Coordinates of C-alpha atoms in Angstrom, one line a residue:
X1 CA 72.7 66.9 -187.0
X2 CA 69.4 66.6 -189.3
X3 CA 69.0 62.9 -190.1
X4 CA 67.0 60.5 -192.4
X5 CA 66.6 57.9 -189.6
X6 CA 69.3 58.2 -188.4
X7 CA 71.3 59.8 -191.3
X8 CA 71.7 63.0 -192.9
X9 CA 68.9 65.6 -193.5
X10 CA 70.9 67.9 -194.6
X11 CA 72.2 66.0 -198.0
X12 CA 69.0 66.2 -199.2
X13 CA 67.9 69.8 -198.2
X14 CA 69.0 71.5 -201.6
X15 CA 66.4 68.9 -203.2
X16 CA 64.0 69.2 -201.1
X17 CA 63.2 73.2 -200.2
X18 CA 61.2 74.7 -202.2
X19 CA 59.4 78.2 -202.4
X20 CA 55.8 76.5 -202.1
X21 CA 53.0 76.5 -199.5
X22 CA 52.5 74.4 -196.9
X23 CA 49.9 71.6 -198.0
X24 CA 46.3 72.5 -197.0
X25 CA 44.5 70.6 -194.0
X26 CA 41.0 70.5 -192.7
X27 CA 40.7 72.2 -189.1
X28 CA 40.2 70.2 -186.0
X29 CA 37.1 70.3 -184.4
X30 CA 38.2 71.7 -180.9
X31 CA 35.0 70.8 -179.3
X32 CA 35.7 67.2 -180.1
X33 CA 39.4 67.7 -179.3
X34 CA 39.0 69.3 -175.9
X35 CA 36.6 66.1 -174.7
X36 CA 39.9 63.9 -174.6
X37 CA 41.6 66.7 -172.0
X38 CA 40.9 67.3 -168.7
X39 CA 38.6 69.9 -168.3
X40 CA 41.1 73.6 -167.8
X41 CA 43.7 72.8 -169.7
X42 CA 44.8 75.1 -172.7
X43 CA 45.5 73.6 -175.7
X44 CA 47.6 75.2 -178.9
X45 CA 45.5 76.2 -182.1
X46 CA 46.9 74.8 -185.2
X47 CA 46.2 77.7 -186.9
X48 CA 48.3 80.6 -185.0
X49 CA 50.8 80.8 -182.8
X50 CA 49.7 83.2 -180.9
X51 CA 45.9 81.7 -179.9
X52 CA 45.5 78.4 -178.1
X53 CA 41.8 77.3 -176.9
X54 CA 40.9 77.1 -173.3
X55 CA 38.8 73.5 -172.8
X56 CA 35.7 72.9 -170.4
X57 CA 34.4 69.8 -171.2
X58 CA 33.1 69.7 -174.8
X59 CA 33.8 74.0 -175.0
X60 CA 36.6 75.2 -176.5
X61 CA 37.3 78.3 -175.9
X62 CA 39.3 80.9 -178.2
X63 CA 42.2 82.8 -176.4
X64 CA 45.3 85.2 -177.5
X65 CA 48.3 85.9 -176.4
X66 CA 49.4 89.9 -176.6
X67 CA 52.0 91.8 -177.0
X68 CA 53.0 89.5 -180.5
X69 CA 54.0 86.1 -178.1
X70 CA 53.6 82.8 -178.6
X71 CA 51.6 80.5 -176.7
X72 CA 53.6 77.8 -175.0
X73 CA 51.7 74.5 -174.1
X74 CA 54.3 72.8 -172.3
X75 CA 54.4 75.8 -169.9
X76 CA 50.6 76.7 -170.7
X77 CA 51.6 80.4 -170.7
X78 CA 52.1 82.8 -173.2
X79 CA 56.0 83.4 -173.8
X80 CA 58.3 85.3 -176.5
X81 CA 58.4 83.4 -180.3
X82 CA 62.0 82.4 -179.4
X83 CA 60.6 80.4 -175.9
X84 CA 58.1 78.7 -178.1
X85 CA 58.4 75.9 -180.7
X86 CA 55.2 76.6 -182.5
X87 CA 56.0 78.1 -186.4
X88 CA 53.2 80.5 -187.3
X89 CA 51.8 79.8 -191.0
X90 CA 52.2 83.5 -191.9
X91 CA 55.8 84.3 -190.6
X92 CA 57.4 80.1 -189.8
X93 CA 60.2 82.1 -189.2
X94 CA 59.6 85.2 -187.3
X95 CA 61.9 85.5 -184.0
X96 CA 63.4 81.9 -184.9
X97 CA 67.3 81.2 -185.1
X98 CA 68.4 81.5 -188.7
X99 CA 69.1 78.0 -189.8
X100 CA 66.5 76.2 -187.6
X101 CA 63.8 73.9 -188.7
X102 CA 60.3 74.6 -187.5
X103 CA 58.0 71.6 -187.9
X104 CA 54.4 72.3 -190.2
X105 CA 51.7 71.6 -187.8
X106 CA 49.4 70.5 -190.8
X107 CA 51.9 68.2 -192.1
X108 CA 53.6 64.9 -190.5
X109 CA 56.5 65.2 -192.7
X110 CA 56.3 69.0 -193.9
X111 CA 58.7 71.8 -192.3
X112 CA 60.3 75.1 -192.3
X113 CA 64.1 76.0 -192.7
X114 CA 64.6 79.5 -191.5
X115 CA 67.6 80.8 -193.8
X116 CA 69.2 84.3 -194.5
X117 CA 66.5 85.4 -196.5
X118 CA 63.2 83.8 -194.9
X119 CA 61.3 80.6 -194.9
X120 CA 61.7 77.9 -197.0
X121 CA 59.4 75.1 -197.0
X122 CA 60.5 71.4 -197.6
X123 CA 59.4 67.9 -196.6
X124 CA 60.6 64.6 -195.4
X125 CA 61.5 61.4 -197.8
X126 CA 58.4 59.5 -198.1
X127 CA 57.6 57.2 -195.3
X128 CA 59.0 59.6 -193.0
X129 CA 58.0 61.9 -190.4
X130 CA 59.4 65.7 -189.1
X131 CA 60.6 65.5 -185.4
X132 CA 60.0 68.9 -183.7
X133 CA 62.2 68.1 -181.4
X134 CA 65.4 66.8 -183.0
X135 CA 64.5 68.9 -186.0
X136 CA 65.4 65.6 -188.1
X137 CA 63.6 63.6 -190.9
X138 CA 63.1 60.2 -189.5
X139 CA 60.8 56.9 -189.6
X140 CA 57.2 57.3 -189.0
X141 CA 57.9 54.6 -186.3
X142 CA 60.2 56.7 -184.8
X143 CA 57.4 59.5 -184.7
X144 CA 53.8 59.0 -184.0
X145 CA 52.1 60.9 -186.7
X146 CA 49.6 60.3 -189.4
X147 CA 47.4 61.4 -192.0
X148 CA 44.4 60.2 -193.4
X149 CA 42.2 61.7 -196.5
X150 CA 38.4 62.4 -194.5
X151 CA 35.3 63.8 -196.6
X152 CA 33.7 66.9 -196.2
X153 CA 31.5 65.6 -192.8
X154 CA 35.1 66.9 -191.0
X155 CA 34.9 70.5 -192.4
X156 CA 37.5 69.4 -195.2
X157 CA 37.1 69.3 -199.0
X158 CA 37.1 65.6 -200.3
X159 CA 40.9 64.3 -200.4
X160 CA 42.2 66.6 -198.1
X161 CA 44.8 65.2 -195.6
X162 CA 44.8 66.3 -192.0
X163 CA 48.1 65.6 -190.3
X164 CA 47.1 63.9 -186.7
X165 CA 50.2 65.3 -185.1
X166 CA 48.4 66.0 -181.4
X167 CA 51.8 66.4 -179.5
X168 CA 52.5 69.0 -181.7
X169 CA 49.0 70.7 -179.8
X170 CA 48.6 68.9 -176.5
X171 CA 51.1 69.4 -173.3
X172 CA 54.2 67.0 -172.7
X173 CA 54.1 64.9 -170.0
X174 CA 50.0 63.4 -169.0
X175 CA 47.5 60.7 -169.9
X176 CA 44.6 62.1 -171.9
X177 CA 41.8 60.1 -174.0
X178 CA 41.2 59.1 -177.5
X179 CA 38.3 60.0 -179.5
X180 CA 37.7 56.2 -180.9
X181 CA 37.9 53.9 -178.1
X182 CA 36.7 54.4 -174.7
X183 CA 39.9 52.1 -173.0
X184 CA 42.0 54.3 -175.0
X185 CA 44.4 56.8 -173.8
X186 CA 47.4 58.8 -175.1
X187 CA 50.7 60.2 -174.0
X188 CA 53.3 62.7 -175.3
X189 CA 56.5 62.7 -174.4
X190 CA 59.1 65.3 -176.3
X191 CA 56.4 65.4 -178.8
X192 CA 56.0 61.9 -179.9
X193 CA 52.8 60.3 -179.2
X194 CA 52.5 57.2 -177.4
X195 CA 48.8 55.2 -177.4
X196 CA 47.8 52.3 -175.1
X197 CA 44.7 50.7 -174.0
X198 CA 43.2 49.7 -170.5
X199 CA 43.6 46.7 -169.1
X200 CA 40.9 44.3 -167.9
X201 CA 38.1 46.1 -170.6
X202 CA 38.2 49.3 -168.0
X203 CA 37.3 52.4 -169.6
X204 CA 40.0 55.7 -169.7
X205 CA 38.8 58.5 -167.2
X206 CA 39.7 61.7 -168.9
X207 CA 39.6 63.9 -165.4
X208 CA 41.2 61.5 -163.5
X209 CA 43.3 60.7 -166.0
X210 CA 43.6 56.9 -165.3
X211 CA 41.7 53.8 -165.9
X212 CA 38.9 53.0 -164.2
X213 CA 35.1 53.1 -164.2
X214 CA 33.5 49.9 -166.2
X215 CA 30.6 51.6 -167.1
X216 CA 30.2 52.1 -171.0
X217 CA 28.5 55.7 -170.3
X218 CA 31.5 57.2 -169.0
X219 CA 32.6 57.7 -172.4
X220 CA 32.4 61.1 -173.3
X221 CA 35.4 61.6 -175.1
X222 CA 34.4 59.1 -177.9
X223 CA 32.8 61.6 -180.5
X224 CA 34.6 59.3 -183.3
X225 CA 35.5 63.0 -184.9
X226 CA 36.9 62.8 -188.7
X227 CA 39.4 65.1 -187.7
X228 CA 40.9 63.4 -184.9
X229 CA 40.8 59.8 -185.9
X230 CA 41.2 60.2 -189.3
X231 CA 38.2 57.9 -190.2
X232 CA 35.0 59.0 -192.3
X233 CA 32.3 59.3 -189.5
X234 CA 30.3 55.9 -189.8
X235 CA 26.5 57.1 -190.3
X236 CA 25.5 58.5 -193.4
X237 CA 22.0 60.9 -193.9
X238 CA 19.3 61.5 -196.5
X239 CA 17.9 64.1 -195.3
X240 CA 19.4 67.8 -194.3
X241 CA 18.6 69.0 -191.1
X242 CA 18.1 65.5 -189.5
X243 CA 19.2 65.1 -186.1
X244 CA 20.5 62.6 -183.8
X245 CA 22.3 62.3 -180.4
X246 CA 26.2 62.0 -180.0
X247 CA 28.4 60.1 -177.3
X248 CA 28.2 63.7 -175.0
X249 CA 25.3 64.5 -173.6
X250 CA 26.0 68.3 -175.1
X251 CA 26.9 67.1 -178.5
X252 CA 24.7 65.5 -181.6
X253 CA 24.9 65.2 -185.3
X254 CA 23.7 67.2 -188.1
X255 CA 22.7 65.9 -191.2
X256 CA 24.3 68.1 -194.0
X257 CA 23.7 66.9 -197.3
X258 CA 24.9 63.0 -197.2
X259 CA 26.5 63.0 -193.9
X260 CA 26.2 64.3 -190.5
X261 CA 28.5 66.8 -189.0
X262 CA 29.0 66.6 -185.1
X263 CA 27.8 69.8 -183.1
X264 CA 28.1 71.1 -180.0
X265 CA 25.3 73.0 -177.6
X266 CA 26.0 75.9 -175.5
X267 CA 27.5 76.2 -172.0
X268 CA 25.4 74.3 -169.7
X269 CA 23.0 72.5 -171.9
X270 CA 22.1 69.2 -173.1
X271 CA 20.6 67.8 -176.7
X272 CA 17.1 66.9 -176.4
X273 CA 17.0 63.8 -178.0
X274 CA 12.8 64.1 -178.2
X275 CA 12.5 68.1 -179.3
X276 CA 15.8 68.0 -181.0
X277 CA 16.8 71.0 -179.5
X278 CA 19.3 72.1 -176.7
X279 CA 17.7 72.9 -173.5
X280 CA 18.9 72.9 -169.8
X281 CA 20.5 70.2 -169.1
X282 CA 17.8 69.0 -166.4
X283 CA 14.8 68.6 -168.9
X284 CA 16.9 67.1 -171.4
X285 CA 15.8 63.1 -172.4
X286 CA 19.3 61.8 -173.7
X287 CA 20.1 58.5 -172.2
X288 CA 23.7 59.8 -171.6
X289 CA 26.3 60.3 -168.9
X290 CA 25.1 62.7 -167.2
X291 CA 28.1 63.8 -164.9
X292 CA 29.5 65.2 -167.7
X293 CA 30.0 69.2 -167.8
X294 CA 28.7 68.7 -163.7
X295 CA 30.7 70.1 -160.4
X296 CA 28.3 67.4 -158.2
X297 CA 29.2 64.0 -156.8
X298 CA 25.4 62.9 -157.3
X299 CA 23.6 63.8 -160.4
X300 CA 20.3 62.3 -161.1
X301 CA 20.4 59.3 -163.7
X302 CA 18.2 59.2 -167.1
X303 CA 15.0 57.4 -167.2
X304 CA 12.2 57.5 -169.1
X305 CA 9.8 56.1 -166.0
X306 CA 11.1 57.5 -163.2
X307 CA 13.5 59.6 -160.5
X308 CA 14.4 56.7 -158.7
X309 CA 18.2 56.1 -159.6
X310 CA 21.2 58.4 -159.3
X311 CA 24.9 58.6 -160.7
X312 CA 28.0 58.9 -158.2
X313 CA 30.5 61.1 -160.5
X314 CA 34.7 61.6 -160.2
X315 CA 36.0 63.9 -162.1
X316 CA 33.2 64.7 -164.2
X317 CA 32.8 60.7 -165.2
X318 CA 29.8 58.1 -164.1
X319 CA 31.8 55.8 -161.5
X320 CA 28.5 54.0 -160.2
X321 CA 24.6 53.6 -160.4
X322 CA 22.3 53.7 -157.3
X323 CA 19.1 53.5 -156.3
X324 CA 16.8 55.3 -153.9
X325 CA 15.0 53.2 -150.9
X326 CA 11.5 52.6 -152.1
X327 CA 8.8 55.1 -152.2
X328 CA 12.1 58.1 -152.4
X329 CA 12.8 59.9 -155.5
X330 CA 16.5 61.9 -156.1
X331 CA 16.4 65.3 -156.5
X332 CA 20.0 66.2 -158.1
X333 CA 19.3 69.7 -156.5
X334 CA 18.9 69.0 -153.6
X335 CA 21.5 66.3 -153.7
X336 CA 19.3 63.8 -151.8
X337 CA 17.0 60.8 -152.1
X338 CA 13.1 62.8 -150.9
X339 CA 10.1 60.7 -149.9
X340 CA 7.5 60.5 -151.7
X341 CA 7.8 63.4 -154.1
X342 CA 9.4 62.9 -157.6
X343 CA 11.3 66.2 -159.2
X344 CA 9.4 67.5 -162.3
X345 CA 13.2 66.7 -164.2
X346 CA 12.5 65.5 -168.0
X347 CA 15.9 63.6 -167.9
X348 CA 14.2 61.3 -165.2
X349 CA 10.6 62.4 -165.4
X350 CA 9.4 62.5 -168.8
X351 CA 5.9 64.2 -168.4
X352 CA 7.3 66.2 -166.0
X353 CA 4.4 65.7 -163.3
X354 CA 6.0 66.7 -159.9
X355 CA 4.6 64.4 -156.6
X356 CA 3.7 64.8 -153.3
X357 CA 3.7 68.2 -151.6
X358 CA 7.5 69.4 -150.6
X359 CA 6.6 69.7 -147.0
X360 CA 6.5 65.8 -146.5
X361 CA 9.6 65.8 -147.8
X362 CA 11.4 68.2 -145.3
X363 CA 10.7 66.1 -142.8
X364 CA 12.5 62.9 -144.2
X365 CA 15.5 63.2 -146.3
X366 CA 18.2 60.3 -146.8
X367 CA 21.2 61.5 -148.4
X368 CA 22.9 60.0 -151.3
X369 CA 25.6 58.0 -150.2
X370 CA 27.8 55.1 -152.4
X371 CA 27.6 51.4 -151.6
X372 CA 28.9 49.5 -155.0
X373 CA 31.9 51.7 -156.2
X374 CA 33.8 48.5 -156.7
X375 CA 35.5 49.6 -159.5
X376 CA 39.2 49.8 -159.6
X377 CA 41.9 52.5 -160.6
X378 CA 44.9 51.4 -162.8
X379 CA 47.0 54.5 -164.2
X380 CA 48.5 53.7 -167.3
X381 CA 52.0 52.7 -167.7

């Protein structure tokens, strides 16, 4: 039974349906989005039912399902539109039951009743939210799901809501980060969104999904998106075309008109905090955490005076800082600390001047090894 709380949805349908359109909503900004997942996982689009994005650390890939299906993100596979509960914009209704709800992805409280002769869209009693799951009108304590009015920094005309319903997108059933607060972290379960925070001021490991790592730069999935949180992006600009450096290493802000809008580089590079440009992430200066968007347990740290230091990485997140034995510089390449000769990296070596001759070096190697990962793991509960 449809219920207001926990009452009856369906006294109120006749009043409610109506033959409009679904209220407009600014897009997500995927890139932003896919930093709070581990990196593989596919997540729906909230545009069509049929495409869902494929995330590798800040890159969100566009996919499609064939052969008219649905994409399923419980199951992460593409299955028929009866399998799946998503309600395409165009056709809510296509291959649904006739008298089923189907929930409006851009709306907490919107959805879709699927009658005799097509969809009909109607919404919830104010101060109340659609449940996908028990197709029922009910509290918005009951379900997690908000909407805030962002300016145009998000991609949104001024006043526009954008419903934050993220279990309606991301699978059931895992931790996964939030895009304000680096202790933050986020479950679904049956499509209700349940937040927490980290004890002990640890910080929320996206990979691992867990808490763990104290150090501030393992933060990656903080982009403070409009989309996402809801909240007008803090910094405002003068000047177009301005630049400045994001949370990610691979991400910084644009200044369009009054505000800046948050981009994203390409696969496998880093903003250039001093050119202002993208570049490999090696000669990148961008006092980040550079184990993001890297395979390696040892990535060389930033510094603007020298190759001494390195980063152990977990999952694609800075667990601990260490240090070379004097005179020995890392080389992230070769995954080692070499004597005497300093790697011509920007990130680490600024003017880029390399040191002594490489055949000193192949003589005495230490290899990076951990000796303060102190840190502890507590998976959220």
């Amino acid at each position: 039974m449809m219920g207001r709380g926990q009452g009856s949805m369906l006294a109120g349908l006749l009043l409610l349906l109506c033959a409009c359109t679904a209220p407009a909503a600014a897009n997500l900004n995927m890139s932003a989005l896919c930093l709070t997942v581990p990196d593989g996982m596919f997540v729906s689009s909230q545009m069509d039912c049929s495409s869902y994005y494929h995330c590798q650390g800040a890159t969100a890939s566009l996919m499609s399902c064939s052969n008219g299906q649905y994409f399923n993100k419980d199951t992460q596979t593409c299955v028929a539109s009866s399998q799946s509960t998503c309600a395409s914009k165009s056709h809510p209704c296509l291959g649904k039951t006739v008298g089923s709800f189907q929930p409006d992805s851009s709306s907490c409280g919107g959805y879709w009743y699927c009658g005799d002769s097509g969809a009909i869209y109607g919404s919830c009693p104010t101060g109340e939210n659609f449940n996908p799951t028990t197709m029922a009108c009910v509290y918005a304590y009951q379900y997690a799901c908000s909407q805030s009015v962002v300016d145009s920094s998000s991609g949104a005309s001024p006043g526009v809501e954008v419903a934050l319903n993220l279990c309606s997108l991301i699978e059931n059933g895992f931790y996964f980060g939030s895009a304000s607060d680096c202790s933050g972290w986020n479950y679904c379960q049956d499509n209700v969104l349940h937040s927490g925070t980290c004890q002990n001021g640890l910080v929320f490991n996206v990979n691992g999904k867990s808490c763990g790592y104290r150090s501030p730069s393992s933060c990656a999935q903080v982009t403070n998106d409009p989309s996402l949180t809801g909240a007008v992006a803090p910094t405002t600009c003068t000047t177009s075309g301005t630049m400045k450096n994001a949370t990610a290493c691979n991400q910084y802000y644009l200044c369009t008109g009054s505000s800046y809008t948050l981009m994203t580089c390409g696969s496998g590079l880093y903003f250039d905090t001093v050119s202002q440009t993208c570049v490999a992430r090696m000669q990148a200066r961008n006092d980040c955490d550079r184990c993001l968007g890297s395979t390696k347990s040892f990535v060389n740290a930033y510094s603007s005076s020298g190759c001494n230091q390195y980063l152990y990485c977990v999952n694609g997140a800075q667990k601990a800082v260490e240090t070379c034995p004097d005179n020995y510089y890392f080389n992230e390449d070769a995954g080692s600390c070499v004597y005497e000769t300093e790697p011509a990296f920007k990130c680490c070596n600024p003017d880029g001047l390399s040191g002594q001759p490489a055949t000193t070096a192949a003589k005495t190697t230490t290899t990076a090894t951990t000796t303060t990962t102190t840190a502890t793991t507590k998976t959220p509960a």
